[in-house]
Every structure is written in structure tokens, then in C-alpha cells.
Short mmCIF file of C-alpha atoms in Angstrom, two decimals:
data_model
loop_
_atom_site.label_atom_id
_atom_site.label_comp_id
_atom_site.label_asym_id
_atom_site.label_seq_id
_atom_site.Cartn_x
_atom_site.Cartn_y
_atom_site.Cartn_z
CA UNK A 1 -50.72 114.63 65.01
CA UNK A 2 -49.56 111.57 65.23
CA UNK A 3 -48.57 109.84 62.01
CA UNK A 4 -51.27 107.89 60.76
CA UNK A 5 -51.99 106.09 57.11
CA UNK A 6 -54.54 106.16 56.20
CA UNK A 7 -53.47 110.00 56.08
CA UNK A 8 -50.63 109.72 55.34
CA UNK A 9 -50.92 107.22 52.16
CA UNK A 10 -54.52 110.88 51.39
CA UNK A 11 -51.60 112.70 50.76
CA UNK A 12 -48.88 110.51 49.17
CA UNK A 13 -51.38 109.72 46.61
CA UNK A 14 -52.53 113.33 45.38
CA UNK A 15 -48.56 114.58 45.54
CA UNK A 16 -47.75 113.54 42.10
CA UNK A 17 -52.09 114.77 40.28
CA UNK A 18 -51.06 118.09 42.30
CA UNK A 19 -47.57 118.77 40.66
CA UNK A 20 -48.86 117.16 37.41
CA UNK A 21 -52.48 120.22 37.16
CA UNK A 22 -49.35 123.00 38.33
CA UNK A 23 -46.04 121.77 36.11
CA UNK A 24 -47.53 120.25 32.43
CA UNK A 25 -47.59 122.70 29.96
CA UNK A 26 -46.47 125.80 32.60
CA UNK A 27 -44.05 127.73 30.74
CA UNK A 28 -40.85 126.51 31.09
CA UNK A 29 -39.83 130.89 32.03
CA UNK A 30 -41.44 129.28 35.58
CA UNK A 31 -40.29 125.87 35.63
CA UNK A 32 -36.16 125.99 34.44
CA UNK A 33 -35.60 129.10 36.72
CA UNK A 34 -34.17 128.42 40.26
CA UNK A 35 -32.64 130.99 43.22
CA UNK A 36 -29.07 130.89 41.85
CA UNK A 37 -26.25 128.99 42.04
CA UNK A 38 -26.05 125.43 43.71
CA UNK A 39 -30.85 125.30 43.42
CA UNK A 40 -33.34 123.63 42.33
CA UNK A 41 -35.37 124.82 39.51
CA UNK A 42 -39.45 122.85 39.85
CA UNK A 43 -38.04 120.02 36.57
CA UNK A 44 -35.01 119.14 38.79
CA UNK A 45 -37.19 119.01 42.00
CA UNK A 46 -39.43 117.11 39.98
CA UNK A 47 -37.21 114.72 39.13
CA UNK A 48 -35.18 114.83 42.54
CA UNK A 49 -39.22 113.31 43.65
CA UNK A 50 -38.83 110.45 41.16
CA UNK A 51 -35.60 109.68 42.60
CA UNK A 52 -36.77 108.94 46.02
CA UNK A 53 -39.44 106.90 44.45
CA UNK A 54 -36.84 104.89 42.59
CA UNK A 55 -33.97 104.84 45.93
CA UNK A 56 -35.59 105.96 48.90
CA UNK A 57 -38.02 105.72 50.73
CA UNK A 58 -40.07 102.41 50.63
CA UNK A 59 -36.45 99.99 49.86
CA UNK A 60 -36.42 101.87 53.54
CA UNK A 61 -39.89 101.02 54.51
CA UNK A 62 -38.50 97.19 53.07
CA UNK A 63 -34.71 97.89 55.03
CA UNK A 64 -36.65 98.43 57.99
CA UNK A 65 -39.05 95.18 58.19
CA UNK A 66 -36.76 92.68 56.79
CA UNK A 67 -33.80 93.26 59.66
CA UNK A 68 -34.46 96.63 61.74
CA UNK A 69 -31.82 97.97 62.67
CA UNK A 70 -29.32 96.19 61.82
CA UNK A 71 -29.52 97.30 58.82
CA UNK A 72 -28.56 100.41 58.77
CA UNK A 73 -30.57 102.67 55.63
CA UNK A 74 -27.83 103.70 52.37
CA UNK A 75 -27.73 107.11 52.08
CA UNK A 76 -29.76 109.61 50.02
CA UNK A 77 -28.10 110.63 46.62
CA UNK A 78 -29.27 114.06 46.33
CA UNK A 79 -27.40 115.06 43.27
CA UNK A 80 -29.58 111.91 41.83
CA UNK A 81 -31.31 113.17 39.82
CA UNK A 82 -29.92 114.42 37.44
CA UNK A 83 -29.70 111.27 36.23
CA UNK A 84 -33.24 111.19 36.02
CA UNK A 85 -33.78 114.23 34.55
CA UNK A 86 -31.41 113.57 31.25
CA UNK A 87 -33.32 114.85 28.18
CA UNK A 88 -36.41 114.70 29.34
CA UNK A 89 -39.58 116.83 29.12
CA UNK A 90 -41.23 118.03 32.33
CA UNK A 91 -44.17 115.64 30.88
CA UNK A 92 -42.56 113.03 30.68
CA UNK A 93 -40.92 113.43 34.13
CA UNK A 94 -44.49 114.19 35.54
CA UNK A 95 -45.87 111.17 34.36
CA UNK A 96 -43.09 109.07 35.94
CA UNK A 97 -43.27 109.74 38.80
CA UNK A 98 -47.45 109.37 38.70
CA UNK A 99 -45.98 105.88 38.19
CA UNK A 100 -43.70 105.12 40.76
CA UNK A 101 -45.55 106.16 43.06
CA UNK A 102 -48.70 104.95 42.56
CA UNK A 103 -46.19 101.74 42.59
CA UNK A 104 -44.74 102.41 45.38
CA UNK A 105 -48.60 103.44 47.18
CA UNK A 106 -49.68 99.75 46.00
CA UNK A 107 -46.92 97.84 47.51
CA UNK A 108 -47.25 99.06 51.16
CA UNK A 109 -51.02 98.62 51.29
CA UNK A 110 -49.98 95.29 50.18
CA UNK A 111 -47.70 95.40 53.18
CA UNK A 112 -50.66 95.37 55.21
CA UNK A 113 -48.70 97.18 58.36
CA UNK A 114 -50.40 97.24 61.73
CA UNK A 115 -49.44 99.26 64.66
CA UNK A 116 -46.81 97.22 65.62
CA UNK A 117 -45.15 97.72 61.91
CA UNK A 118 -44.88 101.01 62.16
CA UNK A 119 -43.30 101.29 65.84
CA UNK A 120 -40.70 98.80 64.54
CA UNK A 121 -37.15 100.80 64.22
CA UNK A 122 -34.53 101.33 61.57
CA UNK A 123 -31.90 102.74 61.60
CA UNK A 124 -31.03 105.80 59.37
CA UNK A 125 -27.10 106.82 58.58
CA UNK A 126 -27.07 110.47 59.50
CA UNK A 127 -29.81 110.70 62.01
CA UNK A 128 -29.90 106.80 63.96
CA UNK A 129 -32.55 104.88 64.32
CA UNK A 130 -36.05 106.22 63.45
CA UNK A 131 -39.38 104.10 63.56
CA UNK A 132 -41.22 102.82 60.66
CA UNK A 133 -43.77 105.68 61.33
CA UNK A 134 -41.49 108.37 61.32
CA UNK A 135 -40.24 106.89 57.89
CA UNK A 136 -43.75 107.33 56.57
CA UNK A 137 -44.63 110.32 58.09
CA UNK A 138 -41.46 111.91 56.51
CA UNK A 139 -42.42 110.61 52.77
CA UNK A 140 -45.54 112.14 53.27
CA UNK A 141 -43.38 116.22 54.54
CA UNK A 142 -40.84 115.50 51.87
CA UNK A 143 -43.61 115.48 49.45
CA UNK A 144 -45.12 119.12 51.99
CA UNK A 145 -41.21 120.17 51.65
CA UNK A 146 -41.02 119.92 47.98
CA UNK A 147 -44.07 122.37 47.10
CA UNK A 148 -43.24 124.88 48.89
CA UNK A 149 -40.49 124.66 47.50
CA UNK A 150 -41.53 124.94 44.30
CA UNK A 151 -43.51 127.48 45.07
CA UNK A 152 -40.83 129.74 46.40
CA UNK A 153 -39.22 128.67 43.61
CA UNK A 154 -41.85 130.06 41.23
CA UNK A 155 -42.64 132.85 43.23
CA UNK A 156 -38.54 133.94 42.97
CA UNK A 157 -39.31 134.45 39.31
CA UNK A 158 -41.80 137.94 40.01
CA UNK A 159 -39.52 139.17 42.70
CA UNK A 160 -38.79 142.30 41.25
CA UNK A 161 -41.53 142.35 38.60
CA UNK A 162 -44.62 142.94 41.74
CA UNK A 163 -43.33 145.75 42.45
CA UNK A 164 -44.72 147.69 46.08
CA UNK A 165 -46.10 143.94 46.40
CA UNK A 166 -44.15 141.71 46.94
CA UNK A 167 -44.23 143.18 51.09
CA UNK A 168 -47.11 142.17 51.25
CA UNK A 169 -46.54 138.33 49.88
CA UNK A 170 -45.15 135.92 52.20
CA UNK A 171 -43.43 133.66 49.72
CA UNK A 172 -41.03 136.49 48.77
CA UNK A 173 -40.29 136.67 52.14
CA UNK A 174 -39.59 132.66 52.69
CA UNK A 175 -35.31 132.30 52.31
CA UNK A 176 -35.57 128.11 51.58
CA UNK A 177 -33.96 126.19 54.51
CA UNK A 178 -31.55 124.09 53.29
CA UNK A 179 -29.52 123.87 50.93
CA UNK A 180 -32.76 122.47 48.28
CA UNK A 181 -35.76 122.66 50.34
CA UNK B 1 -38.17 138.83 34.94
CA UNK B 2 -40.74 141.03 33.93
CA UNK B 3 -44.28 140.15 34.23
CA UNK B 4 -45.21 138.31 30.69
CA UNK B 5 -49.44 138.70 30.10
CA UNK B 6 -49.15 134.57 29.09
CA UNK B 7 -46.73 133.35 31.65
CA UNK B 8 -49.23 134.92 34.52
CA UNK B 9 -52.37 133.41 32.95
CA UNK B 10 -51.02 130.04 32.79
CA UNK B 11 -50.28 130.09 36.49
CA UNK B 12 -53.65 131.60 37.33
CA UNK B 13 -55.00 129.01 34.82
CA UNK B 14 -53.64 126.21 36.78
CA UNK B 15 -53.93 126.62 40.75
CA UNK B 16 -57.37 126.04 41.12
CA UNK B 17 -56.58 122.06 39.13
CA UNK B 18 -53.50 122.29 41.62
CA UNK B 19 -55.96 122.52 44.68
CA UNK B 20 -57.79 120.54 43.51
CA UNK B 21 -55.80 117.60 43.51
CA UNK B 22 -53.57 118.60 46.10
CA UNK B 23 -57.32 118.63 48.75
CA UNK B 24 -61.05 117.82 47.54
CA UNK B 25 -61.76 114.22 49.00
CA UNK B 26 -57.73 114.69 51.92
CA UNK B 27 -58.78 114.03 54.95
CA UNK B 28 -60.28 116.58 57.12
CA UNK B 29 -56.63 115.81 59.41
CA UNK B 30 -54.67 117.95 57.47
CA UNK B 31 -57.53 120.63 55.85
CA UNK B 32 -59.32 122.26 59.47
CA UNK B 33 -56.14 121.36 60.57
CA UNK B 34 -53.62 125.34 61.10
CA UNK B 35 -50.57 127.14 62.16
CA UNK B 36 -52.07 127.82 66.16
CA UNK B 37 -53.95 130.80 66.99
CA UNK B 38 -54.85 133.27 64.50
CA UNK B 39 -53.22 131.02 61.26
CA UNK B 40 -55.82 129.72 58.80
CA UNK B 41 -56.12 126.63 57.73
CA UNK B 42 -56.04 125.07 54.16
CA UNK B 43 -59.82 125.63 54.29
CA UNK B 44 -59.47 129.16 55.26
CA UNK B 45 -56.85 129.80 52.24
CA UNK B 46 -59.14 128.39 49.58
CA UNK B 47 -61.55 130.55 51.14
CA UNK B 48 -59.16 133.39 50.73
CA UNK B 49 -58.54 132.63 47.61
CA UNK B 50 -62.16 133.13 45.91
CA UNK B 51 -63.37 135.86 48.13
CA UNK B 52 -59.71 137.25 46.33
CA UNK B 53 -60.98 136.53 42.82
CA UNK B 54 -64.77 137.79 43.78
CA UNK B 55 -63.43 141.55 45.22
CA UNK B 56 -60.11 142.49 44.52
CA UNK B 57 -58.12 140.75 41.87
CA UNK B 58 -60.23 141.38 38.32
CA UNK B 59 -62.31 144.38 40.20
CA UNK B 60 -58.40 146.54 40.85
CA UNK B 61 -57.60 145.71 36.97
CA UNK B 62 -60.85 147.87 36.06
CA UNK B 63 -60.25 150.40 38.60
CA UNK B 64 -56.87 151.37 36.58
CA UNK B 65 -58.41 150.77 33.15
CA UNK B 66 -61.24 153.39 34.19
CA UNK B 67 -59.59 155.56 36.15
CA UNK B 68 -55.67 155.05 36.48
CA UNK B 69 -54.60 157.15 39.40
CA UNK B 70 -58.16 158.90 39.72
CA UNK B 71 -59.63 156.16 41.57
CA UNK B 72 -57.64 154.61 44.79
CA UNK B 73 -58.87 150.59 45.28
CA UNK B 74 -60.77 149.95 47.77
CA UNK B 75 -59.15 147.82 50.95
CA UNK B 76 -59.56 144.45 49.86
CA UNK B 77 -60.72 142.54 53.43
CA UNK B 78 -58.48 139.93 54.32
CA UNK B 79 -61.76 138.64 57.73
CA UNK B 80 -63.72 138.14 53.72
CA UNK B 81 -63.14 134.54 53.53
CA UNK B 82 -65.17 133.85 57.10
CA UNK B 83 -68.08 134.47 55.03
CA UNK B 84 -67.37 132.42 51.54
CA UNK B 85 -66.48 129.53 53.64
CA UNK B 86 -69.83 128.95 56.06
CA UNK B 87 -71.01 126.15 55.97
CA UNK B 88 -69.49 124.54 52.81
CA UNK B 89 -66.91 121.88 52.27
CA UNK B 90 -63.94 121.61 50.66
CA UNK B 91 -65.15 120.08 47.85
CA UNK B 92 -67.57 122.98 47.57
CA UNK B 93 -65.54 125.24 48.35
CA UNK B 94 -62.47 123.84 45.33
CA UNK B 95 -65.78 124.06 42.82
CA UNK B 96 -66.20 127.59 43.29
CA UNK B 97 -62.51 128.27 43.05
CA UNK B 98 -62.44 126.75 40.13
CA UNK B 99 -65.21 128.82 38.41
CA UNK B 100 -65.13 132.34 39.50
CA UNK B 101 -61.20 131.78 38.01
CA UNK B 102 -62.17 131.30 35.11
CA UNK B 103 -64.91 133.97 35.28
CA UNK B 104 -62.13 136.42 36.36
CA UNK B 105 -59.33 134.90 33.32
CA UNK B 106 -62.20 135.53 30.25
CA UNK B 107 -62.77 138.76 31.47
CA UNK B 108 -59.64 139.31 31.32
CA UNK B 109 -58.08 137.19 28.21
CA UNK B 110 -61.17 139.66 26.63
CA UNK B 111 -59.84 142.58 27.72
CA UNK B 112 -56.91 142.31 25.00
CA UNK B 113 -54.50 143.81 27.01
CA UNK B 114 -51.54 145.41 24.72
CA UNK B 115 -47.78 146.87 26.71
CA UNK B 116 -48.95 149.82 26.53
CA UNK B 117 -51.93 148.87 28.34
CA UNK B 118 -49.77 146.78 31.20
CA UNK B 119 -47.62 149.99 32.12
CA UNK B 120 -51.14 152.17 33.50
CA UNK B 121 -50.85 152.89 37.03
CA UNK B 122 -53.31 152.82 40.14
CA UNK B 123 -53.35 153.65 43.58
CA UNK B 124 -53.71 150.88 46.69
CA UNK B 125 -54.69 152.74 49.67
CA UNK B 126 -51.39 151.46 51.39
CA UNK B 127 -48.54 150.24 48.57
CA UNK B 128 -49.09 154.71 46.70
CA UNK B 129 -48.61 153.76 42.76
CA UNK B 130 -48.47 150.20 41.22
CA UNK B 131 -48.96 149.38 37.60
CA UNK B 132 -51.34 147.37 35.78
CA UNK B 133 -49.41 145.24 35.17
CA UNK B 134 -47.75 144.63 39.29
CA UNK B 135 -50.45 143.51 39.82
CA UNK B 136 -50.82 141.26 37.21
CA UNK B 137 -47.76 139.98 38.52
CA UNK B 138 -48.94 140.44 42.28
CA UNK B 139 -52.01 138.43 41.16
CA UNK B 140 -50.39 135.29 40.44
CA UNK B 141 -47.61 135.14 43.47
CA UNK B 142 -50.61 135.74 45.58
CA UNK B 143 -51.13 132.56 44.51
CA UNK B 144 -47.87 130.88 44.96
CA UNK B 145 -47.70 132.74 48.33
CA UNK B 146 -50.91 130.20 49.57
CA UNK B 147 -49.59 127.21 48.04
CA UNK B 148 -46.78 128.24 50.51
CA UNK B 149 -48.30 128.50 53.33
CA UNK B 150 -51.58 125.04 52.77
CA UNK B 151 -47.52 122.93 51.70
CA UNK B 152 -45.66 124.74 54.72
CA UNK B 153 -49.71 124.92 56.85
CA UNK B 154 -50.10 120.98 56.67
CA UNK B 155 -46.35 120.21 57.39
CA UNK B 156 -46.82 120.77 60.77
CA UNK B 157 -49.42 118.90 61.11
CA UNK B 158 -46.50 115.15 61.97
CA UNK B 159 -43.83 118.20 62.89
CA UNK B 160 -43.51 115.97 65.74
CA UNK B 161 -44.44 112.05 63.68
CA UNK B 162 -41.53 112.82 61.60
CA UNK B 163 -39.45 112.62 64.75
CA UNK B 164 -35.66 113.26 63.87
CA UNK B 165 -36.01 113.90 60.24
CA UNK B 166 -36.95 117.29 61.12
CA UNK B 167 -33.71 118.21 60.46
CA UNK B 168 -33.81 117.64 56.88
CA UNK B 169 -37.78 118.77 55.84
CA UNK B 170 -36.93 123.02 55.15
CA UNK B 171 -40.64 124.07 55.46
CA UNK B 172 -39.98 122.42 59.05
CA UNK B 173 -38.28 125.46 59.46
CA UNK B 174 -40.28 127.90 57.97
CA UNK B 175 -41.80 130.21 60.53
CA UNK B 176 -45.17 131.30 58.07
CA UNK B 177 -43.93 135.35 56.29
CA UNK B 178 -47.30 137.09 57.99
CA UNK B 179 -49.93 137.31 59.56
CA UNK B 180 -51.96 134.92 56.60
CA UNK B 181 -49.13 133.50 54.64
#
């Protein structure tokens, strides 16, 4: 399907509550364990989502609306979550994610974007020309990438514990699809 | 890590609320779309989770405790969700999943399982001898398999809409790992 703003907003609005329900007060054996060297645990993923809210998605929306293709987006700092998580608890991160996401969606709704706005183009430092519609679709799909990742990272912790059931549990066959998703 | 009953319970207890936060009142374009022929949409996955609560996990716990390896588990009906979802709304399924899961966890807690109980063995119709500990670990990991699946199935709906961002979104590279997970 095409990107559809109400559908995109509906998903973006639900992710913080879904992660909150899954992760708040969950034992740290689930949330602080990763898949091995240079992989993220669920705590780091929530930090990464916060960092995207602060520095990436809405900022890029505004760059497209203000400058179009003439001003390239700032590159996203994939290590930026490290500052977000330092000294914080999972509960703090979940609260923070809910807050910054709600602020961003408030700003996005206030823009009252029309169909012709969604076709406006910007310039991504690696991907080249992209549309505002693609940016919004990517924002929502990025949430799903990390929900997919969190479920895989947590399942990995029970890889041995499930014994022969590993043959039936698809998530244990997923090797991940990039360095950090 | 080894299966640990409090950790397993903590995860099993959170899945209904996580799915509720993600899926309740979400547009049907997300929840009723699948990945193509013979694949499940999110609505069907919730039906499958309910069916597992009613016919599979706790029933198998009890078979192990009562009969050990002498009585093979009943096979799980992978089409059983069809009866669960007929004529229902997503909201009804989410309510039902929360209810049957809570009932099962109440029963599981009431068993006051000790470490030696977790080592008891049962017989799976396809996998052969399994332990109670493996069964409990598989129950929790099965939730994660389907959270992983739901995030992938929903992301699939924006496969085209994200344009060039598909290169960066790991979930779009996940081909699924079995017919229904």
C-alpha cells in the first residue's frame, strides 16, 4: 500500500505504549542481554529510538518543507544512543520515548500536510533524492524494524533453553539483517 | 541463559498488553493485510495465540506433570485459529487473549513448580522427549516469534512506500522463517 498519513500516525503513536507494555519492569536478563559483540540489547534499542526522535525524523521533515532538495539531511549518528542511555533506567527511557514521540507527532499533525506536500523531495546523504511520503513511511517502518529486532534479541536469550523446539520457532532462525537491526 | 520461571512468567504476562497497545484500533490496512498467499495477518496471529492458550501450552504442562513420557502430547492444530477469529473483531481477540493468558498464568503459578519439576519429561508428537523447562521456555519464545512475525507482516505493507529506505530497514529483508512465523 501507499504511505497514508493517518495510518502512519496511528502506528507511530502506538509504538511507545507497545514497548512500555513489553519492557517496563521486565527482568534485566531480557532487556540487558544482546546477541553478541557489536549488537544491541533492548535497552539500547529504546535509546536509539529516542535519539531518532530528537535528531532525525522530524528534523528531516522540516528540512524537506523548508529547503527541498537544496539542503541535504544531516547524517544520523548511529552511536548517538550512547548519550541517551547513560545512567538511565529502562523506565526512564520508556517515559522519555513516549514524551519525545508525542511531541513530534503533535508537531507533525500541526503541519496539516496535504497530498502535494507528501510529494515534496529532499536529499538523503546516502540514499539521494527521497520524498516526504517515503520519509514518513520509513519512520513508521523503522519502529517495526526495531520491534522485530527486540523480539529477536530477547528470543535469542532462550535459544538453548527451548531445546528441540528451536526447530519450530521462526524467530530463532532470523540472523538479523543489518549490523543494528 | 537457562529457562528461569520468574523470567518466563514476566514475559508471558506482558505479551497481551504489548499486543493490545500495538494493535487495538489500529487501521485494518495494518492488521488485516498479510505477506501473500498462505501467510497470516496480525489478526490471525492473535487468534493463533488464543488457540495455543486454550489447547496447547498449559494442557501440555499438565500432561507432563500427570503422565510424564507415557502420554504423548496431543498435536497442535495450526489451523485452529480459524474458529477463534470467526465473526470477531480485533478488540474482542485482544480481550480474549488477555483473559485466557491470565487464567493460564494463574494456573501455572498455583502449581508452585520446583526445580525438580522443571526437569520432568514429556513426549512431543514430532520432537520426541522434551522437558517441562523446555516447554515453558518455548511458550515464551513462541510469543516472541509472533511479535517478530507481526512486526514483519506490518512492515511488509510499507515495502514500496519507504522507497530507497528499504536498504536500511532490516525487517524488510526478513523473509520469514517458516510457513506461519
